mmCIF file of C-alpha atoms and ligand atoms in Angstrom:
data_model
loop_
_atom_site.group_PDB
_atom_site.id
_atom_site.type_symbol
_atom_site.label_atom_id
_atom_site.label_comp_id
_atom_site.label_asym_id
_atom_site.label_seq_id
_atom_site.Cartn_x
_atom_site.Cartn_y
_atom_site.Cartn_z
ATOM 1 C CA UNK A 1 -0.036 -0.040 0.006
ATOM 2 C CA UNK A 2 1.125 3.455 -0.816
ATOM 3 C CA UNK A 3 0.126 5.850 2.133
ATOM 4 C CA UNK A 4 2.837 8.735 1.689
ATOM 5 C CA UNK A 5 4.274 11.197 -0.570
ATOM 6 C CA UNK A 6 7.503 12.700 0.524
ATOM 7 C CA UNK A 7 8.139 15.937 -1.586
ATOM 8 C CA UNK A 8 11.278 17.746 -2.495
ATOM 9 C CA UNK A 9 10.174 21.496 -2.919
ATOM 10 C CA UNK A 10 12.568 23.517 -5.184
ATOM 11 C CA UNK A 11 11.883 22.343 -8.721
ATOM 12 C CA UNK A 12 9.123 19.890 -7.876
ATOM 13 C CA UNK A 13 6.534 21.907 -6.194
ATOM 14 C CA UNK A 14 7.514 25.467 -7.454
ATOM 15 C CA UNK A 15 9.907 26.671 -9.860
ATOM 16 C CA UNK A 16 12.350 28.191 -7.074
ATOM 17 C CA UNK A 17 15.224 26.030 -8.395
ATOM 18 C CA UNK A 18 15.452 28.760 -11.213
ATOM 19 C CA UNK A 19 15.628 31.433 -8.636
ATOM 20 C CA UNK A 20 18.398 29.438 -6.753
ATOM 21 C CA UNK A 21 20.488 29.311 -10.081
ATOM 22 C CA UNK A 22 20.081 33.131 -11.009
ATOM 23 C CA UNK A 23 20.954 34.035 -7.179
ATOM 24 C CA UNK A 24 24.074 31.723 -7.358
ATOM 25 C CA UNK A 25 24.852 32.944 -10.791
ATOM 26 C CA UNK A 26 24.941 36.299 -9.877
ATOM 27 C CA UNK A 27 27.024 35.858 -6.992
ATOM 28 C CA UNK A 28 29.673 33.640 -8.764
ATOM 29 C CA UNK A 29 29.757 36.528 -11.397
ATOM 30 C CA UNK A 30 30.800 39.129 -8.632
ATOM 31 C CA UNK A 31 33.483 36.589 -7.820
ATOM 32 C CA UNK A 32 34.594 36.243 -11.405
ATOM 33 C CA UNK A 33 33.213 32.764 -11.654
ATOM 34 C CA UNK A 34 31.183 31.621 -14.284
ATOM 35 C CA UNK A 35 28.764 28.833 -13.890
ATOM 36 C CA UNK A 36 26.057 27.438 -16.528
ATOM 37 C CA UNK A 37 23.007 25.431 -16.308
ATOM 38 C CA UNK A 38 24.830 22.081 -16.650
ATOM 39 C CA UNK A 39 27.095 22.912 -13.548
ATOM 40 C CA UNK A 40 24.129 23.971 -11.645
ATOM 41 C CA UNK A 41 22.405 20.529 -11.798
ATOM 42 C CA UNK A 42 25.174 19.491 -9.002
ATOM 43 C CA UNK A 43 23.893 22.323 -6.949
ATOM 44 C CA UNK A 44 20.299 21.212 -6.916
ATOM 45 C CA UNK A 45 19.228 19.604 -3.723
ATOM 46 C CA UNK A 46 22.420 20.248 -1.590
ATOM 47 C CA UNK A 47 22.853 22.783 1.028
ATOM 48 C CA UNK A 48 23.583 26.494 0.651
ATOM 49 C CA UNK A 49 27.049 26.259 1.921
ATOM 50 C CA UNK A 50 27.911 23.176 -0.080
ATOM 51 C CA UNK A 51 26.754 24.779 -3.101
ATOM 52 C CA UNK A 52 29.191 27.783 -2.420
ATOM 53 C CA UNK A 53 32.007 25.551 -1.989
ATOM 54 C CA UNK A 54 31.355 23.721 -5.367
ATOM 55 C CA UNK A 55 31.083 27.153 -6.904
ATOM 56 C CA UNK A 56 34.399 28.229 -5.377
ATOM 57 C CA UNK A 57 36.217 25.077 -6.466
ATOM 58 C CA UNK A 58 34.889 25.454 -10.094
ATOM 59 C CA UNK A 59 36.488 28.751 -9.992
ATOM 60 C CA UNK A 60 39.661 27.642 -8.552
ATOM 61 C CA UNK A 61 38.986 29.519 -5.512
ATOM 62 C CA UNK A 62 38.653 27.029 -3.022
ATOM 63 C CA UNK A 63 40.938 28.499 -0.533
ATOM 64 C CA UNK A 64 40.664 32.228 -1.433
ATOM 65 C CA UNK A 65 38.026 33.015 1.477
ATOM 66 C CA UNK A 66 37.941 32.435 5.147
ATOM 67 C CA UNK A 67 34.845 30.653 6.904
ATOM 68 C CA UNK A 68 33.549 34.192 7.885
ATOM 69 C CA UNK A 69 33.966 35.364 4.369
ATOM 70 C CA UNK A 70 32.018 32.104 3.016
ATOM 71 C CA UNK A 71 29.223 32.951 5.652
ATOM 72 C CA UNK A 72 28.771 36.546 4.261
ATOM 73 C CA UNK A 73 28.995 35.236 0.577
ATOM 74 C CA UNK A 74 26.096 32.862 1.304
ATOM 75 C CA UNK A 75 24.216 35.337 3.011
ATOM 76 C CA UNK A 76 24.463 37.662 0.149
ATOM 77 C CA UNK A 77 23.154 34.923 -2.316
ATOM 78 C CA UNK A 78 20.296 34.221 0.181
ATOM 79 C CA UNK A 79 19.449 37.941 0.217
ATOM 80 C CA UNK A 80 19.031 38.068 -3.710
ATOM 81 C CA UNK A 81 17.225 34.769 -3.448
ATOM 82 C CA UNK A 82 14.639 36.081 -0.682
ATOM 83 C CA UNK A 83 14.076 39.035 -3.242
ATOM 84 C CA UNK A 84 12.793 36.627 -5.760
ATOM 85 C CA UNK A 85 10.668 34.505 -3.204
ATOM 86 C CA UNK A 86 8.909 37.618 -1.991
ATOM 87 C CA UNK A 87 6.924 37.589 -5.194
ATOM 88 C CA UNK A 88 5.657 33.930 -4.838
ATOM 89 C CA UNK A 89 1.808 33.719 -4.998
ATOM 90 C CA UNK A 90 -0.273 30.297 -5.118
ATOM 91 C CA UNK A 91 -0.271 30.878 -8.871
ATOM 92 C CA UNK A 92 3.297 29.715 -8.608
ATOM 93 C CA UNK A 93 2.553 26.207 -8.074
ATOM 94 C CA UNK A 94 4.082 24.148 -10.936
ATOM 95 C CA UNK A 95 1.689 22.645 -13.412
ATOM 96 C CA UNK A 96 -0.273 19.786 -12.153
ATOM 97 C CA UNK A 97 1.046 20.254 -8.394
ATOM 98 C CA UNK A 98 -2.275 21.870 -7.162
ATOM 99 C CA UNK A 99 -4.220 18.895 -8.428
ATOM 100 C CA UNK A 100 -1.760 16.449 -7.048
ATOM 101 C CA UNK A 101 -1.669 17.724 -3.660
ATOM 102 C CA UNK A 102 -5.577 18.094 -3.360
ATOM 103 C CA UNK A 103 -6.237 14.578 -4.818
ATOM 104 C CA UNK A 104 -3.630 13.176 -2.595
ATOM 105 C CA UNK A 105 -5.246 14.974 0.445
ATOM 106 C CA UNK A 106 -8.951 13.836 -0.448
ATOM 107 C CA UNK A 107 -7.490 10.056 -0.695
ATOM 108 C CA UNK A 108 -5.977 10.474 2.882
ATOM 109 C CA UNK A 109 -2.392 10.092 1.713
ATOM 110 C CA UNK A 110 0.091 11.575 4.083
ATOM 111 C CA UNK A 111 2.433 14.334 2.761
ATOM 112 C CA UNK A 112 5.706 15.364 4.087
ATOM 113 C CA UNK A 113 8.294 17.799 2.767
ATOM 114 C CA UNK A 114 11.885 16.813 2.610
ATOM 115 C CA UNK A 115 13.782 19.933 1.364
ATOM 116 C CA UNK A 116 17.262 21.118 2.024
ATOM 117 C CA UNK A 117 16.060 24.671 2.110
ATOM 118 C CA UNK A 118 15.752 26.870 5.098
ATOM 119 C CA UNK A 119 13.403 28.797 3.183
ATOM 120 C CA UNK A 120 11.103 26.014 2.773
ATOM 121 C CA UNK A 121 8.341 27.098 5.272
ATOM 122 C CA UNK A 122 8.224 30.596 4.020
ATOM 123 C CA UNK A 123 7.643 29.244 0.451
ATOM 124 C CA UNK A 124 5.181 26.956 1.542
ATOM 125 C CA UNK A 125 3.281 29.699 3.288
ATOM 126 C CA UNK A 126 3.405 31.903 0.236
ATOM 127 C CA UNK A 127 1.901 28.905 -2.049
ATOM 128 C CA UNK A 128 -0.721 28.383 0.653
ATOM 129 C CA UNK A 129 -0.064 24.821 0.712
ATOM 130 C CA UNK A 130 1.305 24.461 4.239
ATOM 131 C CA UNK A 131 -2.029 23.043 5.484
ATOM 132 C CA UNK A 132 -2.037 20.198 2.865
ATOM 133 C CA UNK A 133 1.268 18.817 4.741
ATOM 134 C CA UNK A 134 1.483 16.355 7.642
ATOM 135 C CA UNK A 135 5.161 17.380 8.386
ATOM 136 C CA UNK A 136 8.022 19.297 7.340
ATOM 137 C CA UNK A 137 11.614 17.826 7.913
ATOM 138 C CA UNK A 138 13.766 20.748 9.290
ATOM 139 C CA UNK A 139 16.975 20.526 7.450
ATOM 140 C CA UNK A 140 18.739 22.180 10.175
ATOM 141 C CA UNK A 141 18.209 19.221 12.440
ATOM 142 C CA UNK A 142 20.051 16.540 9.888
ATOM 143 C CA UNK A 143 23.191 14.817 10.317
ATOM 144 C CA UNK A 144 23.665 14.810 6.504
ATOM 145 C CA UNK A 145 22.158 16.074 3.660
ATOM 146 C CA UNK A 146 21.027 14.743 0.191
ATOM 147 C CA UNK A 147 22.363 12.418 -1.346
ATOM 148 C CA UNK A 148 22.216 10.786 2.334
ATOM 149 C CA UNK A 149 18.919 9.081 2.872
ATOM 150 C CA UNK A 150 18.387 10.733 6.128
ATOM 151 C CA UNK A 151 15.906 13.325 5.040
ATOM 152 C CA UNK A 152 13.543 10.840 3.335
ATOM 153 C CA UNK A 153 13.582 8.410 6.034
ATOM 154 C CA UNK A 154 12.654 11.161 8.441
ATOM 155 C CA UNK A 155 10.002 12.133 5.977
ATOM 156 C CA UNK A 156 8.326 8.864 6.098
ATOM 157 C CA UNK A 157 8.944 8.705 10.097
ATOM 158 C CA UNK A 158 7.036 11.989 10.214
ATOM 159 C CA UNK A 159 3.982 10.254 8.489
ATOM 160 C CA UNK A 160 4.340 7.349 10.948
ATOM 161 C CA UNK A 161 4.976 5.023 7.659
ATOM 162 C CA UNK A 162 7.534 2.731 6.462
ATOM 163 C CA UNK A 163 9.666 3.776 3.523
ATOM 164 C CA UNK A 164 8.218 1.174 1.360
ATOM 165 C CA UNK A 165 4.811 2.836 2.132
ATOM 166 C CA UNK A 166 6.051 5.990 0.564
ATOM 167 C CA UNK A 167 6.976 7.688 -2.820
ATOM 168 C CA UNK A 168 9.630 10.200 -2.978
ATOM 169 C CA UNK A 169 9.654 13.125 -5.580
ATOM 170 C CA UNK A 170 12.636 14.926 -6.580
ATOM 171 C CA UNK A 171 14.089 16.996 -9.513
ATOM 172 C CA UNK A 172 17.956 16.802 -8.232
ATOM 173 C CA UNK A 173 20.183 14.125 -8.943
ATOM 174 C CA UNK A 174 21.413 14.203 -5.338
ATOM 175 C CA UNK A 175 17.562 13.871 -4.252
ATOM 176 C CA UNK A 176 16.972 10.829 -6.263
ATOM 177 C CA UNK A 177 20.037 9.013 -4.804
ATOM 178 C CA UNK A 178 18.767 10.002 -1.200
ATOM 179 C CA UNK A 179 15.380 8.463 -2.034
ATOM 180 C CA UNK A 180 16.980 5.312 -3.600
ATOM 181 C CA UNK A 181 19.301 4.761 -0.662
ATOM 182 C CA UNK A 182 16.253 5.310 1.764
ATOM 183 C CA UNK A 183 14.703 2.209 -0.164
ATOM 184 C CA UNK A 184 11.921 4.416 -1.155
ATOM 185 C CA UNK A 185 10.206 4.230 -4.751
ATOM 186 C CA UNK A 186 11.841 7.563 -6.511
ATOM 187 C CA UNK A 187 9.750 9.786 -8.988
ATOM 188 C CA UNK A 188 12.099 12.201 -10.880
ATOM 189 C CA UNK A 189 10.981 15.173 -12.600
ATOM 190 C CA UNK A 190 13.601 16.630 -15.219
ATOM 191 C CA UNK A 191 15.360 15.636 -18.242
ATOM 192 C CA UNK A 192 16.370 11.876 -18.956
ATOM 193 C CA UNK A 193 20.040 12.348 -18.313
ATOM 194 C CA UNK A 194 19.439 14.058 -14.925
ATOM 195 C CA UNK A 195 16.663 11.461 -13.919
ATOM 196 C CA UNK A 196 18.478 8.441 -15.145
ATOM 197 C CA UNK A 197 18.666 6.813 -11.780
ATOM 198 C CA UNK A 198 15.047 7.571 -10.885
ATOM 199 C CA UNK A 199 12.521 4.589 -10.813
ATOM 200 C CA UNK A 200 10.062 6.436 -12.671
ATOM 201 C CA UNK A 201 10.469 9.815 -14.436
ATOM 202 C CA UNK A 202 8.661 12.638 -16.173
ATOM 203 C CA UNK A 203 9.991 15.414 -17.997
ATOM 204 C CA UNK A 204 7.459 18.067 -16.300
ATOM 205 C CA UNK A 205 5.291 18.235 -13.401
ATOM 206 C CA UNK A 206 2.493 18.292 -15.599
ATOM 207 C CA UNK A 207 2.975 14.800 -16.706
ATOM 208 C CA UNK A 208 2.642 13.450 -12.845
ATOM 209 C CA UNK A 209 -0.309 11.394 -12.293
ATOM 210 C CA UNK A 210 -1.357 10.256 -8.959
ATOM 211 C CA UNK A 211 -2.515 6.858 -10.198
ATOM 212 C CA UNK A 212 0.489 6.394 -12.406
ATOM 213 C CA UNK A 213 2.952 6.886 -9.723
ATOM 214 C CA UNK A 214 0.973 4.819 -7.260
ATOM 215 C CA UNK A 215 0.755 1.820 -9.932
ATOM 216 C CA UNK A 216 4.436 2.318 -10.958
ATOM 217 C CA UNK A 217 5.380 2.121 -7.195
ATOM 218 C CA UNK A 218 3.265 -1.051 -6.720
ATOM 219 C CA UNK A 219 4.813 -2.648 -9.707
ATOM 220 C CA UNK A 220 8.189 -2.048 -7.961
ATOM 221 C CA UNK A 221 11.381 -0.290 -8.547
ATOM 222 C CA UNK A 222 13.054 -0.317 -11.720
ATOM 223 C CA UNK A 223 9.987 -1.460 -13.621
ATOM 224 C CA UNK A 224 9.437 1.629 -15.910
HETATM 225 C C1 LIG B 301 17.378 22.807 -1.999
HETATM 226 C C2 LIG B 301 17.631 23.470 -3.461
HETATM 227 O O1 LIG B 301 16.165 22.653 -2.104
HETATM 228 O O2 LIG B 301 17.724 23.706 -1.054
HETATM 229 C C3 LIG B 301 19.399 23.799 -3.387
HETATM 230 O O3 LIG B 301 17.712 22.362 -4.551
HETATM 231 C C4 LIG B 301 19.428 24.845 -2.281
HETATM 232 O O4 LIG B 301 19.662 24.727 -4.727
HETATM 233 C C5 LIG B 301 19.097 24.117 -0.800
HETATM 234 O O5 LIG B 301 20.737 25.190 -2.190
HETATM 235 C C6 LIG B 301 19.237 25.082 0.068
HETATM 236 O O6 LIG B 301 18.310 26.204 0.097
HETATM 237 P P1 LIG B 301 18.382 27.454 1.082
HETATM 238 O O7 LIG B 301 17.076 28.097 0.813
HETATM 239 O O8 LIG B 301 18.474 26.937 2.422
HETATM 240 O O9 LIG B 301 19.475 28.301 0.718
HETATM 241 MG MG1 LIG B 302 14.616 20.186 -5.788
#
């Protein structure tokens, strides 16, 4: 039986993955580092500080800043990101997501959020979806972020379910790895290449159907 859905937020529920990219690109530019969308795939799903470290490494500046300066750089990025998310309204749910969340709720399926973002609760509030969720994993309490399975295991625990009763939804390679390692059925949203390890993948949230993902999960892993 599938009784729970564990959602990533950025890039699955709303298009904030794009805002993260724009804010990182702008910070990187200030540091004379160029990042593109292909590089950005690695930043999806991982924490703010881990993202900064990867960008600095990419620009051969891994040792150029003290920890304090890195904190300041991460804050600068977050300040720009927060400007973007100020504008979020319920209309910014990705295609099909409103229907998916409401259909799952009507059927009594539990829902939890497993996002690495410290801005997650504010975004959920702006999208007016917080009441649909039964739990939100606080990323500040994790021992290890994605691709470690902890966040999805914690999501299932919040719902009082076992991992095989849940489906995890992600747009990040690190996120799919996290779900798979948790032993949960993984649903990927994104390009075939990025979502190669997902048990079932769609190109867009518009293609997500509750019946289909449940059917795929019941058929078992790697059956798509
Ligand atoms: C993840 C995003 O959901 O949250 C990452 O995919 C981001 O790109 C991470 O770095 C942390 O987000 P925040 O909002 O805490 O900086
Ligand atoms: Mg994401």
